[in-house]
mmCIF file of C-alpha atoms in Angstrom:
data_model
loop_
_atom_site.group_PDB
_atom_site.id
_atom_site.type_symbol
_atom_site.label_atom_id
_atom_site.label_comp_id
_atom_site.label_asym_id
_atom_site.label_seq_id
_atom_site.Cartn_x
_atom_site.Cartn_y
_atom_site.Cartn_z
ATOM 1 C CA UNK A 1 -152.817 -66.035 139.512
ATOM 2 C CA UNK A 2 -150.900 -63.091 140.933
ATOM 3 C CA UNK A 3 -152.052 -59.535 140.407
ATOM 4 C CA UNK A 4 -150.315 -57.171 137.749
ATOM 5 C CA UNK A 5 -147.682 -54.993 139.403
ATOM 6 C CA UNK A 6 -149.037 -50.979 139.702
ATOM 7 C CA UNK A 7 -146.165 -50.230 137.274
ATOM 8 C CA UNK A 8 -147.325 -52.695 134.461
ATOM 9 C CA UNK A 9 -150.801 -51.217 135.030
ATOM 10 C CA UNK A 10 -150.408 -47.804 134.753
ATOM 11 C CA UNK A 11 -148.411 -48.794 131.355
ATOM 12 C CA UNK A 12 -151.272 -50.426 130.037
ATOM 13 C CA UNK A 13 -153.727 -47.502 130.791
ATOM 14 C CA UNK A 14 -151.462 -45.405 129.204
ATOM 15 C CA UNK A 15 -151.429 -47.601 126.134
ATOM 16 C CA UNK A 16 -155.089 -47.694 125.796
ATOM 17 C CA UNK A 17 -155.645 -44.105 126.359
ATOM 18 C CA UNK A 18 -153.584 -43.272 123.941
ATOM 19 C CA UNK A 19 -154.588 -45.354 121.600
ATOM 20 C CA UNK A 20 -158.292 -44.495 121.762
ATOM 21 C CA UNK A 21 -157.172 -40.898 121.395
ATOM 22 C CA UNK A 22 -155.064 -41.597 118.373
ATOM 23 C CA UNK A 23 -158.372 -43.564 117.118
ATOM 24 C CA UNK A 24 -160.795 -40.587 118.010
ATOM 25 C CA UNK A 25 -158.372 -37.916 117.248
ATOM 26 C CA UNK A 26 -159.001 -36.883 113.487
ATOM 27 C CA UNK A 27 -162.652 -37.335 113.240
ATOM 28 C CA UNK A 28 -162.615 -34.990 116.336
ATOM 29 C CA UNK A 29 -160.267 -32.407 114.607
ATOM 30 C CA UNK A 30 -162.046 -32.857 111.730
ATOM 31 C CA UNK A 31 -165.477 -31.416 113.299
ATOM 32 C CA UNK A 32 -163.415 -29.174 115.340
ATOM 33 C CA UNK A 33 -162.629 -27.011 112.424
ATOM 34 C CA UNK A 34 -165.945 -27.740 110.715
ATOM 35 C CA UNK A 35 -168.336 -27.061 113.071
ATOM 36 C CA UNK A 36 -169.063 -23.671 112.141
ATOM 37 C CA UNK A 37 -167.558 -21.372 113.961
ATOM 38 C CA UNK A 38 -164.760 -20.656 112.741
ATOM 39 C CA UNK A 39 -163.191 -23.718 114.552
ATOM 40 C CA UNK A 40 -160.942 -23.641 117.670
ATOM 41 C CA UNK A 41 -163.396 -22.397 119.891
ATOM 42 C CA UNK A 42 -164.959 -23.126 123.578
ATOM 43 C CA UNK A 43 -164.235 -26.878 124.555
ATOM 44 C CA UNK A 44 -163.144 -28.091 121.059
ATOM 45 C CA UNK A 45 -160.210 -26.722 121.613
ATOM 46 C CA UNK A 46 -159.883 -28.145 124.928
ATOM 47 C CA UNK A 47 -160.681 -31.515 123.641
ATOM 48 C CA UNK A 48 -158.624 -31.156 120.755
ATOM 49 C CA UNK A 49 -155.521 -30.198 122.667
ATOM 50 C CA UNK A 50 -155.728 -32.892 124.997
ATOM 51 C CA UNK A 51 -156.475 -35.444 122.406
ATOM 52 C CA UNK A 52 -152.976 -34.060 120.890
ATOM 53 C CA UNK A 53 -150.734 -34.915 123.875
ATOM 54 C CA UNK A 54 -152.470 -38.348 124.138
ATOM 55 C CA UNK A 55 -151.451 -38.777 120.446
ATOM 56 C CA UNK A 56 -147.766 -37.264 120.976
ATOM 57 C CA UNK A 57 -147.597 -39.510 124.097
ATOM 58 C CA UNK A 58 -147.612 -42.109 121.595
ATOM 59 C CA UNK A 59 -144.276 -40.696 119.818
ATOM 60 C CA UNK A 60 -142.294 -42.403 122.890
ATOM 61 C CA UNK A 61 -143.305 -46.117 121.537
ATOM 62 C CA UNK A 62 -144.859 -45.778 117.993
ATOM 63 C CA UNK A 63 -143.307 -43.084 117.055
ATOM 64 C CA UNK A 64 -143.834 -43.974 113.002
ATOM 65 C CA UNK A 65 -147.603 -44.647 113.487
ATOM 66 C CA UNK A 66 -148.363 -41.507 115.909
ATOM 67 C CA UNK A 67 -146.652 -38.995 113.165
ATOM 68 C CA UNK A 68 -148.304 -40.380 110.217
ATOM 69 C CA UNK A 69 -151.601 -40.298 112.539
ATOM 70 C CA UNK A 70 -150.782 -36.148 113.362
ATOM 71 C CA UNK A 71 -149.708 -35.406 109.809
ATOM 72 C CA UNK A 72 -153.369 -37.413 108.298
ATOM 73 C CA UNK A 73 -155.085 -35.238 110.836
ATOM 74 C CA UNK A 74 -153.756 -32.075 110.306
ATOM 75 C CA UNK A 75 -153.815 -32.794 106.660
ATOM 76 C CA UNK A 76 -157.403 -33.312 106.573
ATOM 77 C CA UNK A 77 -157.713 -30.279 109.019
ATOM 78 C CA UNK A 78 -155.964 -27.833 106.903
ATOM 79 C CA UNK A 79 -158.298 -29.281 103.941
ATOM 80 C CA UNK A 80 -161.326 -28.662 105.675
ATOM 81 C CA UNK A 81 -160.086 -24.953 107.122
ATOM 82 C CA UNK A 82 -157.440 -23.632 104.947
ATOM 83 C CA UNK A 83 -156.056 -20.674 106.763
ATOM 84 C CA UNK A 84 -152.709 -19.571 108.310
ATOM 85 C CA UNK A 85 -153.533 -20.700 112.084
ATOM 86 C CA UNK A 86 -154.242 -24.570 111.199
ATOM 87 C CA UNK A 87 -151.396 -24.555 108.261
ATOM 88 C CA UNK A 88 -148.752 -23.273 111.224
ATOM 89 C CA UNK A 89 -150.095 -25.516 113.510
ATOM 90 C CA UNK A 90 -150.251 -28.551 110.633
ATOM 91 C CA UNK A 91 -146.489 -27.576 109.667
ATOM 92 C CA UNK A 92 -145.171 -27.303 113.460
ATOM 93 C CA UNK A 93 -146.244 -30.689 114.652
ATOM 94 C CA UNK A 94 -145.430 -32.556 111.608
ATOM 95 C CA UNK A 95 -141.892 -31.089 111.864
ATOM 96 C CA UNK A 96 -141.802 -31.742 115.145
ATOM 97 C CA UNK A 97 -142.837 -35.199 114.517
ATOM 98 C CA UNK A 98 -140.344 -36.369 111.895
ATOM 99 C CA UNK A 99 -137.804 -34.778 113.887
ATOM 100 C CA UNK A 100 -138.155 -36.509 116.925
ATOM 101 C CA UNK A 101 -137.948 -39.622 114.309
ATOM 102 C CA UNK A 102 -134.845 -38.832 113.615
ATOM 103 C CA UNK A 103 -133.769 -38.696 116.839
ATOM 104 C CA UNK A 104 -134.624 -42.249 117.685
ATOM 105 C CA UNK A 105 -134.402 -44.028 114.480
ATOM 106 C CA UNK A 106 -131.624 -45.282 112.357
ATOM 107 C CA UNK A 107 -132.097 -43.053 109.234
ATOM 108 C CA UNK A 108 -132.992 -45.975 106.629
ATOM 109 C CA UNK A 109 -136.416 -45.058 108.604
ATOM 110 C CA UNK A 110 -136.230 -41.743 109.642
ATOM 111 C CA UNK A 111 -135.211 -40.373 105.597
ATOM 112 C CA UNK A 112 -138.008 -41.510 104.036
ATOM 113 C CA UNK A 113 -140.336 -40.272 106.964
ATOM 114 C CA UNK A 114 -139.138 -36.639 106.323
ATOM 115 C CA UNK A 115 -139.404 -36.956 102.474
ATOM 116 C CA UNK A 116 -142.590 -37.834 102.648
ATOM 117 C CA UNK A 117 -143.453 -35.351 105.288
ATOM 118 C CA UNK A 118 -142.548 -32.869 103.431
ATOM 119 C CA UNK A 119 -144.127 -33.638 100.436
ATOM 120 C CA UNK A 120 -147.545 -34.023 102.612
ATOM 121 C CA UNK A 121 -146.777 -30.312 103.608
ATOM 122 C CA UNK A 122 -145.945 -28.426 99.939
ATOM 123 C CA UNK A 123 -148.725 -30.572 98.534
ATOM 124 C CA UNK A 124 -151.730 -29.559 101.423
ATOM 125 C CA UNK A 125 -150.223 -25.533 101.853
ATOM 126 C CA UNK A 126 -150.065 -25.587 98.020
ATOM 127 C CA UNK A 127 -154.207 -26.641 97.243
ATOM 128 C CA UNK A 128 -155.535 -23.973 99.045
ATOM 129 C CA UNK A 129 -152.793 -21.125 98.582
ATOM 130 C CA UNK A 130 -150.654 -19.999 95.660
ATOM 131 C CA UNK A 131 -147.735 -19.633 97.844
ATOM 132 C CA UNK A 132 -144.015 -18.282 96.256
ATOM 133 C CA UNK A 133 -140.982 -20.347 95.590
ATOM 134 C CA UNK A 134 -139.357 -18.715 99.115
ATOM 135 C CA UNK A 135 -142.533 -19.967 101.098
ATOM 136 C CA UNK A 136 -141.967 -23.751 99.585
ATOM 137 C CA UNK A 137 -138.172 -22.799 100.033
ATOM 138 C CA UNK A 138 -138.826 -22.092 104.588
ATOM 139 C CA UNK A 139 -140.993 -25.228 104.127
ATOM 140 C CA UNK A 140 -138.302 -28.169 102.787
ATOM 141 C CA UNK A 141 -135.411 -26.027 104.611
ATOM 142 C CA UNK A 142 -137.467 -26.128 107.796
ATOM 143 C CA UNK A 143 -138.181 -29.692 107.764
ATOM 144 C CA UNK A 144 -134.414 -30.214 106.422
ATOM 145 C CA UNK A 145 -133.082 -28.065 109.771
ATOM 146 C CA UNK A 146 -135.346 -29.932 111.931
ATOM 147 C CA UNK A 147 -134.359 -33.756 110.779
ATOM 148 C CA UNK A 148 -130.613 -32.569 110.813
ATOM 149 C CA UNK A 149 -131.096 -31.745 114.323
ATOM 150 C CA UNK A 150 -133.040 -34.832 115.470
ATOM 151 C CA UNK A 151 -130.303 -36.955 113.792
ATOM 152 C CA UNK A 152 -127.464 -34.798 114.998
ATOM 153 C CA UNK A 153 -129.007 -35.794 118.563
ATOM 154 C CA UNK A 154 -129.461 -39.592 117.827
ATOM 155 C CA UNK A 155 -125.918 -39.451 116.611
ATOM 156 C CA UNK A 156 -124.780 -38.166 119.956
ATOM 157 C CA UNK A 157 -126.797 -40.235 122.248
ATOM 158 C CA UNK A 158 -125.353 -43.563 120.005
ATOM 159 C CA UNK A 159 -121.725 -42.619 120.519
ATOM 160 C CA UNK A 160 -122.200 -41.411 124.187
ATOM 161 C CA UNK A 161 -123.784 -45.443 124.766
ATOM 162 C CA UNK A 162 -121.168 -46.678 122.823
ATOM 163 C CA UNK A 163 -118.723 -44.769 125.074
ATOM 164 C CA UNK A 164 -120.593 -45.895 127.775
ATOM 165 C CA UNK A 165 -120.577 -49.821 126.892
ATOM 166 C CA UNK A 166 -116.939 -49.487 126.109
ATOM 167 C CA UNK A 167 -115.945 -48.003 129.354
ATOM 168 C CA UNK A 168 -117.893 -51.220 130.827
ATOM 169 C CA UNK A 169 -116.404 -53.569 128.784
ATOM 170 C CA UNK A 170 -113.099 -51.597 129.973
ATOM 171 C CA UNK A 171 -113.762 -52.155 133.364
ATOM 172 C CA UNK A 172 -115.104 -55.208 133.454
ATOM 173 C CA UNK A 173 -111.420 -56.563 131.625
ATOM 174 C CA UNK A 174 -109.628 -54.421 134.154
ATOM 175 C CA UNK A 175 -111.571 -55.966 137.355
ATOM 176 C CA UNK A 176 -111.044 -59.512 135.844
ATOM 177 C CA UNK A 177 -107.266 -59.024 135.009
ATOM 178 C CA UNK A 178 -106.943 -57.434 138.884
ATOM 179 C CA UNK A 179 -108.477 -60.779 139.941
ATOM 180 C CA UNK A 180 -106.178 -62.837 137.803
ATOM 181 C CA UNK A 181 -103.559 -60.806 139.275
ATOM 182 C CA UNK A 182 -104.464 -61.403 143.140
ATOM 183 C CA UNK A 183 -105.113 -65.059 142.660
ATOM 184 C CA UNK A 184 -101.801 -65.559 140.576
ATOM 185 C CA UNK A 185 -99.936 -64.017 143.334
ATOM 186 C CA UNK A 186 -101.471 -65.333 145.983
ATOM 187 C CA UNK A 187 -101.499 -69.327 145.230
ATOM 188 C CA UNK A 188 -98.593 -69.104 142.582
ATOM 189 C CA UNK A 189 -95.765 -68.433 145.877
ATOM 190 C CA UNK A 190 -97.883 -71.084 148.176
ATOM 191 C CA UNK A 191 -98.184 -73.684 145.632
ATOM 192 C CA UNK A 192 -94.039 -72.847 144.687
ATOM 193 C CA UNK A 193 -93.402 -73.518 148.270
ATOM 194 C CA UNK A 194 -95.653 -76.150 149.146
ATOM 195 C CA UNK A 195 -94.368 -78.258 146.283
ATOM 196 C CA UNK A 196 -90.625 -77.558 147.870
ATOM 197 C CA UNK A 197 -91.408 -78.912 150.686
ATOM 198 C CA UNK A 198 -93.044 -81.973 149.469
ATOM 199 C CA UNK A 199 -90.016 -82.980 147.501
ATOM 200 C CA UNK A 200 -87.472 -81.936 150.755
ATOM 201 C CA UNK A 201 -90.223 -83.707 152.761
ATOM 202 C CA UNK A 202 -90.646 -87.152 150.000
ATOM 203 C CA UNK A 203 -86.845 -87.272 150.029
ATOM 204 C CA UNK A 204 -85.623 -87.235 154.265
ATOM 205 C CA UNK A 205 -88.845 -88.762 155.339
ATOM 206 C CA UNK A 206 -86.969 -92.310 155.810
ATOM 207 C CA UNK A 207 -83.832 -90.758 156.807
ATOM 208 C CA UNK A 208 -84.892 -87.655 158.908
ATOM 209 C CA UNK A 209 -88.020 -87.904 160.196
ATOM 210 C CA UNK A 210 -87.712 -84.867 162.198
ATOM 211 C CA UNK A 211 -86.920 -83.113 159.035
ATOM 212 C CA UNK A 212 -89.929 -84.412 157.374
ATOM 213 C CA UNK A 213 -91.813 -83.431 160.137
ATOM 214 C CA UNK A 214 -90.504 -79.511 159.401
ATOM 215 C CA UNK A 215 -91.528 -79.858 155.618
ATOM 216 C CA UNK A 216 -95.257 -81.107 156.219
ATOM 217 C CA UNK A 217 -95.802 -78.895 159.541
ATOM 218 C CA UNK A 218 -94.551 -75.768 156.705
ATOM 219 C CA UNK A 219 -96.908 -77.150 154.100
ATOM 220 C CA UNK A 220 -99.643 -77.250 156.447
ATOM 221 C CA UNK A 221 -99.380 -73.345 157.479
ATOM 222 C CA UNK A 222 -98.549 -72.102 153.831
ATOM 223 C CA UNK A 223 -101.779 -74.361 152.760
ATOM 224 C CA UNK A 224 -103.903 -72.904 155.693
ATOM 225 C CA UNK A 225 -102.989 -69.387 154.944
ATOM 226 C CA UNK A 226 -103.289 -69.881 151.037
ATOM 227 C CA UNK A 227 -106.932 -70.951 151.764
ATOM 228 C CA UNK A 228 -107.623 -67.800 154.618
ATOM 229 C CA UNK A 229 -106.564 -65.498 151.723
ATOM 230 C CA UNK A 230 -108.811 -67.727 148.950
ATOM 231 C CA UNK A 231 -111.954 -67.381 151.373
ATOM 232 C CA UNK A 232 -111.271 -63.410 151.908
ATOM 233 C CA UNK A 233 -111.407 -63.126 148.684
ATOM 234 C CA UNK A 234 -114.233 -64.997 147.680
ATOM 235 C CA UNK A 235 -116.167 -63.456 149.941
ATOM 236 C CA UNK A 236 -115.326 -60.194 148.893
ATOM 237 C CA UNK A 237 -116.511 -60.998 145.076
ATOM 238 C CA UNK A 238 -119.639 -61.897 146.509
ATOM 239 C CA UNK A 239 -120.669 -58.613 148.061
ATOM 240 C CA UNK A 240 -122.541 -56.158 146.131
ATOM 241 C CA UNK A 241 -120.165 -53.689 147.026
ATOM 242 C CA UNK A 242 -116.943 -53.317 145.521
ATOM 243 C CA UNK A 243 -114.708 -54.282 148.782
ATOM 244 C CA UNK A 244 -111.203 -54.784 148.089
ATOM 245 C CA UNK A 245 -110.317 -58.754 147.500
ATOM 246 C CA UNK A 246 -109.778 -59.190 151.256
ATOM 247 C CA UNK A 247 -106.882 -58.190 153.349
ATOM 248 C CA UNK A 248 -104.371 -56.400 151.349
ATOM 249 C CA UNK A 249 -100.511 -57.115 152.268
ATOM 250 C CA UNK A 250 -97.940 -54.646 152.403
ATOM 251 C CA UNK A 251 -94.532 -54.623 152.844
ATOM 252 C CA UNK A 252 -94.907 -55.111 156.703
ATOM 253 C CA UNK A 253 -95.592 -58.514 155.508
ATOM 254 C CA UNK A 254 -92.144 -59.107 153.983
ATOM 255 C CA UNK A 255 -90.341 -60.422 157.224
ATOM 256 C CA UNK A 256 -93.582 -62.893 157.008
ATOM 257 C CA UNK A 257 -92.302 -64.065 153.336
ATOM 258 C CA UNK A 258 -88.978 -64.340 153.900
ATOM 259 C CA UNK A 259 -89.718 -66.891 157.085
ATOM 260 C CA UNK A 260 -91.930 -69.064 154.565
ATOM 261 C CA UNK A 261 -89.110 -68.979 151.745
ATOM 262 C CA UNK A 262 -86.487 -69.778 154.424
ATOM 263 C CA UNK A 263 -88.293 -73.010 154.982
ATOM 264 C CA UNK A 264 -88.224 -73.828 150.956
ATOM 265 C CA UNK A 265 -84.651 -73.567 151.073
ATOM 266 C CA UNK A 266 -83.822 -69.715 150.321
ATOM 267 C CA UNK A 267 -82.542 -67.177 151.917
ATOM 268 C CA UNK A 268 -84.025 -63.686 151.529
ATOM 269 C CA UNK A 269 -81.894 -60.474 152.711
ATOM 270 C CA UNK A 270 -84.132 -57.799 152.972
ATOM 271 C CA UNK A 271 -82.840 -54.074 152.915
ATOM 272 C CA UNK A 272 -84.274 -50.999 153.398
ATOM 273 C CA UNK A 273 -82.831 -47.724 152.231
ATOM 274 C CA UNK A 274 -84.022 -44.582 152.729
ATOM 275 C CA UNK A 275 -86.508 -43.521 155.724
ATOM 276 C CA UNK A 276 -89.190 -46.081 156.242
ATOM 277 C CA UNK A 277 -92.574 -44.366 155.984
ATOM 278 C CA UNK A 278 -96.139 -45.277 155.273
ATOM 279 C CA UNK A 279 -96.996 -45.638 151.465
ATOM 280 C CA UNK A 280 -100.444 -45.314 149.701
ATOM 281 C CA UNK A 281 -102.351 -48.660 149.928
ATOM 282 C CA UNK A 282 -102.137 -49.320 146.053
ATOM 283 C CA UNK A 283 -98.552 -48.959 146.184
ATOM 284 C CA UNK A 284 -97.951 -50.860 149.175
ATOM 285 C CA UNK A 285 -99.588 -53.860 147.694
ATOM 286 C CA UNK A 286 -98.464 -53.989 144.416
ATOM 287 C CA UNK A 287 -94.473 -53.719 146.104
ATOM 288 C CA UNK A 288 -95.560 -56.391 148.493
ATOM 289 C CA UNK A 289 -96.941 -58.458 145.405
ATOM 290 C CA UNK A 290 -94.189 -57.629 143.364
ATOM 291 C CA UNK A 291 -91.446 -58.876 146.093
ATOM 292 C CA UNK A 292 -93.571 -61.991 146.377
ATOM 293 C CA UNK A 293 -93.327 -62.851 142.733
ATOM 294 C CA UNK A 294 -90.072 -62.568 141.843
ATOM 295 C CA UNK A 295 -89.150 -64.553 145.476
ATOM 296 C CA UNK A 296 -91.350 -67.010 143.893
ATOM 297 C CA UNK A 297 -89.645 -66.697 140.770
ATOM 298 C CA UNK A 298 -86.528 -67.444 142.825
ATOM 299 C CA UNK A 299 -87.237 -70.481 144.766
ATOM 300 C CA UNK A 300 -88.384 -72.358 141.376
ATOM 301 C CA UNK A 301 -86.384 -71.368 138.361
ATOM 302 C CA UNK A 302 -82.973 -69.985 139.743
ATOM 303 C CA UNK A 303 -81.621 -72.141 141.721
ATOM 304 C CA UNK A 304 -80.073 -70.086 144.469
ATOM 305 C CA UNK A 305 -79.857 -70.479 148.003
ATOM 306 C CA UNK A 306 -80.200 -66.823 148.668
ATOM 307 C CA UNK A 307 -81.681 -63.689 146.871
ATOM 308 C CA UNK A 308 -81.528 -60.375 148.107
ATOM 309 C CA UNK A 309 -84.786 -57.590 148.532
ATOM 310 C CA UNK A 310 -83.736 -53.932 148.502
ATOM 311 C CA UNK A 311 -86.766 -51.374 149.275
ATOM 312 C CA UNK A 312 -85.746 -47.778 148.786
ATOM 313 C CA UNK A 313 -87.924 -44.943 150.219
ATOM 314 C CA UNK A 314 -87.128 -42.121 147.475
ATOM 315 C CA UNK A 315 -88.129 -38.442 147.443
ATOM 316 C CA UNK A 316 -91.250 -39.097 145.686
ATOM 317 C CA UNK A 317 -90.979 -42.502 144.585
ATOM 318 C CA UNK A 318 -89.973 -45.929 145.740
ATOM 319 C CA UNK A 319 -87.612 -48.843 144.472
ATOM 320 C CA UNK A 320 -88.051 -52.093 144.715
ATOM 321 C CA UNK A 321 -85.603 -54.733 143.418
ATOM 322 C CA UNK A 322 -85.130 -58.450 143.767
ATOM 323 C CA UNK A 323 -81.378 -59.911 142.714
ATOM 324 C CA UNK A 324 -80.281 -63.306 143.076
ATOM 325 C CA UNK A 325 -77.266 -64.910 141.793
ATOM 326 C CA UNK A 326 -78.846 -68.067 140.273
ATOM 327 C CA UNK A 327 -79.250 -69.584 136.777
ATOM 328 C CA UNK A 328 -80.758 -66.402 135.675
ATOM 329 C CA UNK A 329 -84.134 -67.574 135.592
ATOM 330 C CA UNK A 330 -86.252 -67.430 132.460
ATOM 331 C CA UNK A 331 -87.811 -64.309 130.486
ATOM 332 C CA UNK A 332 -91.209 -63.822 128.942
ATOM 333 C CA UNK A 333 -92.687 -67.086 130.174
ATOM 334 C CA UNK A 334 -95.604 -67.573 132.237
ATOM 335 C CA UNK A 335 -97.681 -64.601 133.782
ATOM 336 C CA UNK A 336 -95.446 -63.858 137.001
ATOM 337 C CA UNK A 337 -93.335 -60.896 134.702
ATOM 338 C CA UNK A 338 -96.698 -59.949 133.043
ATOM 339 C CA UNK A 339 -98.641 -59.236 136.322
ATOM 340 C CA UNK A 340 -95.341 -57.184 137.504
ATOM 341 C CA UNK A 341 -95.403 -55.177 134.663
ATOM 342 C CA UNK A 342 -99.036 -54.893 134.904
ATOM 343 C CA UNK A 343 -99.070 -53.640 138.359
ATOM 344 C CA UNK A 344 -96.173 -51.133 137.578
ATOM 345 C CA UNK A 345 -97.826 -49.670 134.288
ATOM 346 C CA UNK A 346 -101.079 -48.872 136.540
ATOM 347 C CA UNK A 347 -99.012 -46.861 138.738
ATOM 348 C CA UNK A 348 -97.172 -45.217 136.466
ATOM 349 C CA UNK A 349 -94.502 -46.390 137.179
ATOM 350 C CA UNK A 350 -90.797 -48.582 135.449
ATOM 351 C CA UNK A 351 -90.286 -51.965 135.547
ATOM 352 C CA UNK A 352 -87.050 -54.149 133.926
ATOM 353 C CA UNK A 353 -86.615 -57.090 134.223
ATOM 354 C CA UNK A 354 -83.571 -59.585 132.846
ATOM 355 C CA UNK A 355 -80.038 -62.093 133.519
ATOM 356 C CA UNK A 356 -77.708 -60.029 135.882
ATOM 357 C CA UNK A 357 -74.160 -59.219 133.308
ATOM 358 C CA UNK A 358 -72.498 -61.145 136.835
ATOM 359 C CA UNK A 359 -75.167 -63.454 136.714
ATOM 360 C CA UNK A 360 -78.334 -64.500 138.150
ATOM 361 C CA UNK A 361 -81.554 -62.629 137.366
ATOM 362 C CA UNK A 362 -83.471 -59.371 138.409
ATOM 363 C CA UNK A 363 -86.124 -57.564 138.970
ATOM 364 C CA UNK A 364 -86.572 -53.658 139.657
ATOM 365 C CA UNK A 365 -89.659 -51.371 139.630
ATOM 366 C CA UNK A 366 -89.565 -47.570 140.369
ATOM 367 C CA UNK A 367 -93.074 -46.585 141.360
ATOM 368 C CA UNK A 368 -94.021 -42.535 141.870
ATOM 369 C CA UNK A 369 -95.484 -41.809 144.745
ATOM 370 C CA UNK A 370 -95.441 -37.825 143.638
ATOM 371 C CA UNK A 371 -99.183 -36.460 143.648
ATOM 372 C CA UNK A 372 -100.925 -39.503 144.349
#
């Protein structure tokens, strides 16, 4: 059997001594202010102070049983020595107790402490003293002001957690849609272009080998790179650290995308307007992903042989679009447009999408690149 960690120990002898001080405390406050001397004198006081912080120690896990422990201690003390000193003392600690009460329990439990409290409190000040109605008055209103603030305080820490889960929750939907995102773009252009090829490859492989040969030799590299990018990424969810999902493609990659479409059967014209220059890496990918989609897009709904990628460098933005002059594709199906617009809304940026009045279909994002 394996020894109890330090930590779990030192919580246990914490437990116990505080629990044998809460059991010794009021029969030791009790002959503290009986024992003749006028009470609080010498090492009573010592003993009875440090009895007190084992007893308030308690407040952090039984914080119910500890106050009503302090209040029937004081209580009886105040009985036994009714003077000013233990009847400050006797209302400071029971206030204090309630209050902290209130600041960690809901207030079905934390109402009726302080009632009751402060009942305790007028009823003990008023069998020794004949105290006036503004005395009884500081008593209930200093009670009242010191619950108020306890629950003001449990009120704040509850909506700061709440604020706290919520911007997990938050982030946790944001990392899982950014995932959705990568691996939508990433397999939904291989598996567009490796199912091309298998129907070019299905249909010529009697009449053109050599042909044939083309379409599995392109499925082959699309598949191979499909399942680099899959491993990249995998192993970047598994790190503790949070790595990007692999490599990240840019638009340096676009020559690279065209090549692969090319081999399904479309052409992609790429133009660049505007002086070429580097871009942040958010922006970067999310052109680069954005370009891939709608090429995607291209290839197998519109059937076009060519489309046509324009990338303008801006003063402090850039344009992408993506026209083609097909069957005009198909809007608000699928998640291709939705991870576009996705990507686009993070940076701040405007994205249409739509049929062509000439016809075909496209797709155009503006993204800032102003104070990033």
């Amino acid at each position: 059997m394996s020894a109890l960690p330090l930590s779990r120990m030192r919580s246990i002898t914490w437990t116990v001594l505080a629990w044998s001080g809460a059991v010794l405390y009021p029969g030791f406050l009790f002959v503290t202010v009986s024992n003749g001397h006028g009470g609080f004198e010498g090492l009573e006081v010592l003993i009875s102070a440090a009895l007190t912080v084992l007893v308030a120690g308690l407040l952090l896990r039984r914080p119910v049983a500890a106050h009503a422990i302090l209040a029937l201690a004081w209580t009886a003390a105040l009985m036994e020595m009714p003077n000013g000193a233990v009847a400050g003392l006797y209302l400071l600690l029971t206030d204090l107790g309630a209050g902290y009460i209130a600041a960690t329990r809901r207030r079905r439990v934390s109402v009726p402490v302080a009632v009751l409290t402060g009942f305790l409190q007028v009823a003990a000040v008023a069998s020794f003293m004949f105290p006036s109605g503004v005395f009884f008055l500081t008593v209930v209103l200093a009670m009242l002001v010191t619950w108020m603030a306890g629950d003001a305080l449990r009120v704040r820490w509850a909506h700061a957690e709440a604020m706290r889960a919520q911007a997990t929750a938050r982030a946790v939907a944001d990392e899982r849609l950014r995932i959705a995102r990568e691996l939508h773009d990433m397999v939904a252009h291989s598996i567009g272009i490796i199912a091309i090829q298998a129907g070019v490859g299905g249909r010529v492989i009697d009449t053109q080998p050599a042909e044939a040969r083309n379409a599995l030799d392109a499925i082959e590299a699309t598949s191979r790179e499909t399942l680099t990018g899959l491993r990249r990424m995998l192993t970047a969810l598994r790190k503790d650290d949070p790595a990007p999902l692999g490599s990240t493609p840019g638009l340096d990659g676009l020559d690279r995308l065209a090549e692969a479409t090319r081999d399904a059967g479309v052409t992609v014209v790429i133009r660049t307007e505007g002086e070429r220059r580097p871009l942040p890496p958010d922006v970067d990918l999310s052109a680069y992903r954005i370009v891939q989609e709608a090429v995607t897009n291209v290839v197998r709904h519109a059937g076009a042989d060519e489309c046509r990628v324009t990338i303008g460098y801006r003063d402090g933005e850039l344009d992408v679009e993506v026209a083609d002059d097909g069957r005009g594709g198909v809007v608000g199906t699928g998640y291709g447009l939705v991870g576009m617009r996705e990507r686009v809304a993070l940076l701040r940026g405007e994205f249409a999408a739509g049929p062509r009045p000439e016809g075909g279909f496209r797709v155009a994002a503006r993204i800032p690149l102003a104070g990033r």
